[in-house]
Tab-separated table of C-alpha atoms and ligand atoms in Angstrom:
chain	number	residue	atom	x	y	z
O	1015	MET	CA	119.491	110.570	65.015
O	1016	GLU	CA	123.192	109.936	65.388
O	1017	ALA	CA	124.056	107.879	68.462
O	1018	VAL	CA	125.916	109.797	71.168
O	1019	ASN	CA	128.547	107.600	72.776
O	1020	THR	CA	128.293	108.451	76.470
O	1021	GLY	CA	130.110	105.308	77.626
O	1022	LYS	CA	127.183	104.630	79.991
O	1023	THR	CA	124.724	101.774	79.724
O	1024	VAL	CA	121.092	101.153	80.640
O	1025	GLU	CA	120.358	97.851	82.365
O	1026	LEU	CA	117.027	96.156	81.697
O	1027	ILE	CA	115.331	92.954	82.801
O	1028	ILE	CA	112.569	91.882	80.445
O	1029	VAL	CA	109.967	89.253	81.287
O	1030	ARG	CA	109.422	87.332	78.079
O	1031	GLN	CA	107.252	84.566	76.683
O	1032	ASP	CA	107.143	83.257	73.123
O	1033	THR	CA	103.473	82.320	72.875
O	1034	GLU	CA	100.185	83.147	74.595
O	1035	ASN	CA	100.419	80.390	77.179
O	1036	GLY	CA	104.149	79.828	76.898
O	1037	GLN	CA	106.626	79.638	79.774
O	1038	THR	CA	107.866	82.987	81.033
O	1039	ARG	CA	111.557	83.746	81.367
O	1040	GLU	CA	113.643	86.764	82.277
O	1041	GLU	CA	116.369	88.147	80.057
O	1042	LYS	CA	118.846	90.867	80.976
O	1043	PHE	CA	119.991	93.470	78.500
O	1044	SER	CA	122.577	96.202	78.657
O	1045	VAL	CA	122.078	98.937	76.055
O	1046	PRO	CA	124.096	102.097	75.348
O	1047	TYR	CA	122.722	105.140	77.169
O	1048	ARG	CA	121.727	108.225	75.224
O	1049	PRO	CA	120.550	111.440	76.891
O	1050	GLY	CA	116.762	111.770	76.854
O	1051	MET	CA	116.110	108.165	75.867
O	1052	ASN	CA	112.834	106.465	76.756
O	1053	VAL	CA	111.983	102.798	77.310
O	1054	ILE	CA	110.987	102.397	73.655
O	1055	SER	CA	114.362	103.619	72.419
O	1056	ALA	CA	115.995	100.979	74.642
O	1057	LEU	CA	113.639	98.355	73.191
O	1058	MET	CA	114.450	99.522	69.664
O	1059	HIS	CA	118.135	99.010	70.351
O	1060	ILE	CA	117.408	95.463	71.568
O	1061	GLN	CA	115.345	94.871	68.425
O	1062	LYS	CA	118.364	95.816	66.304
O	1063	TYR	CA	120.889	93.958	68.452
O	1064	PRO	CA	119.085	91.058	70.169
O	1065	VAL	CA	121.956	90.042	72.438
O	1066	THR	CA	121.547	89.584	76.207
O	1067	ALA	CA	123.791	91.216	78.802
O	1068	GLU	CA	125.599	87.868	79.045
O	1069	GLY	CA	126.400	88.022	75.316
O	1070	LYS	CA	123.892	85.359	74.230
O	1071	THR	CA	122.042	85.948	70.960
O	1072	THR	CA	118.295	85.871	71.499
O	1073	THR	CA	115.128	86.729	69.585
O	1074	PRO	CA	114.111	90.413	69.246
O	1075	VAL	CA	111.678	91.505	71.973
O	1076	THR	CA	108.080	92.127	70.845
O	1077	TRP	CA	105.920	95.045	72.009
O	1078	ASP	CA	103.255	97.341	70.620
O	1079	MET	CA	103.625	101.017	69.788
O	1080	ASN	CA	102.307	103.530	67.342
O	1081	CYS	CA	102.148	107.276	68.033
O	1082	LEU	CA	105.187	107.587	70.350
O	1083	GLU	CA	103.557	110.587	72.030
O	1084	GLU	CA	101.120	109.151	74.599
O	1085	VAL	CA	98.094	109.381	72.349
O	1086	CYS	CA	97.381	105.953	70.842
O	1087	GLY	CA	97.540	103.873	74.035
O	1088	ALA	CA	99.269	100.919	72.345
O	1089	CYS	CA	102.577	100.859	74.203
O	1090	SER	CA	101.332	100.131	77.756
O	1091	MET	CA	103.434	97.773	79.849
O	1092	VAL	CA	104.409	97.327	83.474
O	1093	ILE	CA	107.616	99.278	84.086
O	1094	ASN	CA	109.280	98.795	87.460
O	1095	GLY	CA	105.983	97.472	88.800
O	1096	ARG	CA	103.830	100.348	87.517
O	1097	PRO	CA	101.583	100.078	84.432
O	1098	GLN	CA	102.322	103.014	82.136
O	1099	GLN	CA	103.200	104.107	78.600
O	1100	SER	CA	106.644	103.025	77.487
O	1101	CYS	CA	106.890	105.924	75.011
O	1102	SER	CA	106.711	108.530	77.765
O	1103	ALA	CA	108.719	106.572	80.357
O	1104	LEU	CA	112.090	108.320	80.446
O	1105	VAL	CA	115.083	106.196	81.360
O	1106	ASP	CA	116.561	109.011	83.470
O	1107	LYS	CA	113.545	108.869	85.765
O	1108	LEU	CA	113.616	105.099	86.280
O	1109	THR	CA	115.555	103.016	88.774
O	1110	GLN	CA	117.839	100.484	87.115
O	1111	PRO	CA	117.738	97.676	86.272
O	1112	ILE	CA	114.496	98.676	84.573
O	1113	ARG	CA	112.079	95.777	84.797
O	1114	LEU	CA	109.641	95.418	81.907
O	1115	GLU	CA	106.670	93.069	82.106
O	1116	PRO	CA	103.493	92.701	80.048
O	1117	MET	CA	100.217	93.847	81.646
O	1118	LYS	CA	98.625	90.813	83.301
O	1119	THR	CA	94.991	91.895	82.922
O	1120	PHE	CA	95.134	91.087	79.220
O	1121	PRO	CA	96.255	87.907	77.474
O	1122	VAL	CA	99.894	88.070	76.399
O	1123	VAL	CA	100.425	87.701	72.667
O	1124	ARG	CA	104.202	87.598	72.949
O	1125	ASP	CA	106.755	89.219	75.285
O	1126	LEU	CA	105.407	92.697	76.152
O	1127	GLN	CA	102.612	92.664	73.585
O	1128	VAL	CA	99.122	92.056	74.953
O	1129	ASP	CA	95.676	91.632	73.438
O	1130	ARG	CA	93.440	94.487	74.648
O	1131	SER	CA	90.297	93.057	72.979
O	1132	ARG	CA	88.417	92.748	76.274
O	1133	MET	CA	88.454	96.533	76.585
O	1134	PHE	CA	87.285	97.077	73.004
O	1135	ASN	CA	84.568	94.438	73.484
O	1136	ALA	CA	83.435	96.286	76.619
O	1137	LEU	CA	83.173	99.496	74.575
O	1138	LYS	CA	80.972	97.603	72.110
O	1139	LYS	CA	78.839	96.257	74.950
O	1140	VAL	CA	78.115	99.766	76.246
O	1141	LYS	CA	77.689	101.285	72.763
O	1142	ALA	CA	80.474	103.812	73.313
O	1143	TRP	CA	79.698	105.826	70.203
O	1144	VAL	CA	77.095	108.203	68.795
O	1145	PRO	CA	75.093	106.349	66.136
O	1146	LEU	CA	74.881	108.362	62.943
O	1147	ASP	CA	72.924	107.894	59.783
O	1148	GLY	CA	75.546	108.884	57.229
O	1149	THR	CA	73.186	108.789	54.256
O	1150	TYR	CA	72.353	112.490	54.404
O	1151	ASP	CA	73.791	115.704	55.806
O	1152	LEU	CA	72.542	116.164	59.333
O	1153	GLY	CA	73.899	119.675	59.564
O	1154	GLU	CA	75.477	121.039	62.689
O	1155	GLY	CA	75.109	119.046	65.883
O	1156	PRO	CA	73.456	120.516	68.982
O	1157	ARG	CA	75.637	122.826	71.065
O	1158	MET	CA	76.771	121.809	74.525
O	1159	PRO	CA	77.025	124.191	77.452
O	1160	GLU	CA	80.683	125.236	77.730
O	1161	ARG	CA	81.161	123.914	81.269
O	1162	LYS	CA	79.827	120.510	80.298
O	1163	ARG	CA	81.908	120.485	77.112
O	1164	GLN	CA	85.042	121.133	79.130
O	1165	TRP	CA	84.709	118.102	81.391
O	1166	ALA	CA	83.360	115.934	78.570
O	1167	TYR	CA	86.536	116.808	76.662
O	1168	GLU	CA	88.605	115.469	79.565
O	1169	LEU	CA	86.753	112.137	79.358
O	1170	SER	CA	87.251	112.041	75.587
O	1171	LYS	CA	91.037	111.920	76.087
O	1172	CYS	CA	90.844	108.192	76.906
O	1173	MET	CA	93.222	106.314	74.610
O	1174	THR	CA	92.094	102.809	75.679
O	1175	CYS	CA	95.601	102.132	76.913
O	1176	GLY	CA	94.377	99.676	79.555
O	1177	VAL	CA	96.521	101.097	82.368
O	1178	CYS	CA	93.476	101.733	84.588
O	1179	MET	CA	92.292	98.174	83.912
O	1180	GLU	CA	95.685	96.810	84.937
O	1181	ALA	CA	95.711	98.941	88.100
O	1182	CYS	CA	92.182	97.864	89.127
O	1183	PRO	CA	92.121	94.823	91.451
O	1184	ASN	CA	88.644	93.893	90.195
O	1185	VAL	CA	89.569	93.554	86.520
O	1186	SER	CA	91.067	90.223	85.549
O	1187	GLU	CA	90.764	87.585	82.888
O	1188	LYS	CA	88.543	85.581	85.221
O	1189	ALA	CA	86.260	88.437	86.340
O	1190	SER	CA	83.381	89.903	84.356
O	1191	PHE	CA	83.937	93.543	85.426
O	1192	ILE	CA	84.192	95.729	82.311
O	1193	GLY	CA	86.523	98.136	84.105
O	1194	PRO	CA	86.876	101.875	84.648
O	1195	ALA	CA	87.640	103.087	81.116
O	1196	PRO	CA	84.490	101.670	79.441
O	1197	LEU	CA	82.384	102.946	82.363
O	1198	SER	CA	83.768	106.434	81.943
O	1199	GLN	CA	82.948	106.302	78.245
O	1200	VAL	CA	79.315	105.577	79.147
O	1201	ARG	CA	79.269	108.864	81.049
O	1202	LEU	CA	80.876	110.643	78.091
O	1203	PHE	CA	78.414	109.364	75.496
O	1204	ASN	CA	75.390	109.767	77.781
O	1205	THR	CA	76.404	113.398	78.235
O	1206	HIS	CA	76.584	114.077	74.519
O	1207	PRO	CA	73.301	115.637	73.330
O	1208	THR	CA	72.956	113.149	70.459
O	1209	GLY	CA	74.576	110.247	72.292
O	1210	ALA	CA	71.940	110.625	75.019
O	1211	MET	CA	69.456	108.949	72.639
O	1212	ASN	CA	71.001	105.636	73.701
O	1213	LYS	CA	71.408	106.562	77.361
O	1214	ASP	CA	68.941	103.939	78.634
O	1215	GLU	CA	70.626	101.167	76.669
O	1216	ARG	CA	74.077	102.131	77.956
O	1217	LEU	CA	72.853	102.286	81.536
O	1218	ALA	CA	71.139	98.907	81.140
O	1219	ALA	CA	74.453	97.437	79.970
O	1220	ILE	CA	76.267	98.574	83.115
O	1221	MET	CA	73.496	97.795	85.606
O	1222	GLY	CA	73.922	94.050	85.162
O	1223	ASP	CA	76.738	91.584	85.711
O	1224	GLY	CA	80.185	93.030	85.107
O	1225	GLY	CA	78.941	96.595	85.475
O	1226	LEU	CA	78.898	99.250	88.191
O	1227	ALA	CA	78.234	96.845	91.056
O	1228	ASN	CA	81.529	95.076	90.360
O	1229	CYS	CA	83.573	98.208	91.118
O	1230	GLY	CA	85.256	97.812	94.503
O	1231	ASN	CA	86.084	101.534	94.777
O	1232	SER	CA	89.820	100.901	95.218
O	1233	GLN	CA	90.514	104.256	93.483
O	1234	ASN	CA	93.628	102.765	91.837
O	1235	CYS	CA	92.319	103.588	88.361
O	1236	VAL	CA	92.189	107.342	88.806
O	1237	ALA	CA	95.707	107.399	90.262
O	1238	ALA	CA	97.083	105.339	87.362
O	1239	CYS	CA	95.447	107.033	84.354
O	1240	PRO	CA	98.134	108.849	82.332
O	1241	LYS	CA	95.511	111.227	80.949
O	1242	GLY	CA	94.255	112.303	84.380
O	1243	ILE	CA	90.703	111.211	83.562
O	1244	PRO	CA	88.406	111.550	86.612
O	1245	LEU	CA	87.370	107.887	86.491
O	1246	THR	CA	86.010	107.616	90.018
O	1247	THR	CA	83.928	110.783	89.530
O	1248	SER	CA	82.480	109.170	86.395
O	1249	ILE	CA	81.669	105.988	88.289
O	1250	ALA	CA	79.983	107.934	91.113
O	1251	SER	CA	77.961	109.921	88.571
O	1252	LEU	CA	76.915	106.712	86.795
O	1253	ASN	CA	75.839	105.179	90.094
O	1254	ARG	CA	73.462	108.122	90.577
O	1255	ALA	CA	72.201	107.834	86.983
O	1256	ALA	CA	71.692	104.065	87.418
O	1257	THR	CA	69.639	104.622	90.582
O	1258	VAL	CA	67.364	107.078	88.742
O	1259	GLN	CA	67.121	104.606	85.855
O	1260	MET	CA	66.159	101.827	88.276
O	1261	PHE	CA	63.221	103.887	89.543
O	1262	LYS	CA	62.190	104.742	85.987
O	1263	ASN	CA	62.263	101.058	85.082
O	1264	PHE	CA	60.291	100.158	88.200
O	1265	PHE	CA	57.599	102.770	87.728
O	1266	GLY	CA	57.497	102.278	83.971
O	1267	SER	CA	58.381	105.838	82.958
O	1268	ASP	CA	57.408	106.696	79.389
O	1269	HIS	CA	60.364	109.096	79.187
O	1270	MET	CA	62.964	107.071	77.360
O	1271	VAL	CA	65.587	109.773	77.724
O	1272	ASP	CA	65.857	111.816	80.955
P	1511	SF4	S1	90.843	105.884	81.322
P	1511	SF4	FE1	93.024	106.511	81.337
P	1511	SF4	S2	94.152	104.673	81.970
P	1511	SF4	FE2	92.097	104.014	81.419
P	1511	SF4	S3	92.264	103.347	79.299
P	1511	SF4	FE3	91.621	105.518	79.250
P	1511	SF4	S4	93.533	106.696	79.153
P	1511	SF4	FE4	94.106	104.619	79.747
P	1512	FES	S1	103.132	104.695	71.353
P	1512	FES	FE1	101.165	105.659	71.425
P	1512	FES	S2	100.854	105.966	73.541
P	1512	FES	FE2	102.867	105.207	73.457
């Protein structure tokens, strides 16, 4: 797209660090304003012209991105104090100078790029998938009641962006809490007619340390989620399911599923 010279600039302050445990520093940038630009287009300009507002040449700023349409979840960062997607953060809607920081719940790789492995590891811990034997054609899967399918679809919109984890006061590098997104995925996969085969295992994974009991019910997650996923409803539903499971475990039910 051809640059439109509006004569205006966008002022940014970026919190940077060169290595995982490196010293943090702030750098100011002043980039040409274009109508409709988002935070990523400002970052792309800095990548091309890595010069600070004071005219000092610096290294290009590092961040993650992929889809550029709020689907992949890679571009999360803290913008003016609020964790969100930088691809959908429009400059016109932000107060300047726009302050960009990496999310602090995850280890920083460099600048605004973080390592979201803890969230993916949590998804592994709770088996957030439907196991399939791909060696033969299983045919059509079981049908779900439409009402259930509709809310399950809402939960399936999670893009593992980590924004809810950043917003939650109980998720940190030092704490064991797996966080709202992986919990909500337990509800999703336990709802799925085939996924329910592993329901007991998933519930067992969240009934121990780092699971449901570590949620402090701050409700920050549901307010922060860019996909509007009803995270606190999922957690409440899982608490009920875990209580039922506890009784089943205690009385030695022979019904492995439901
Ligand atoms: S639940 Fe929402 S905020 Fe949390 S990781 Fe998924 S999409 Fe992001
Ligand atoms: S780049 Fe994919 S969500 Fe922003």
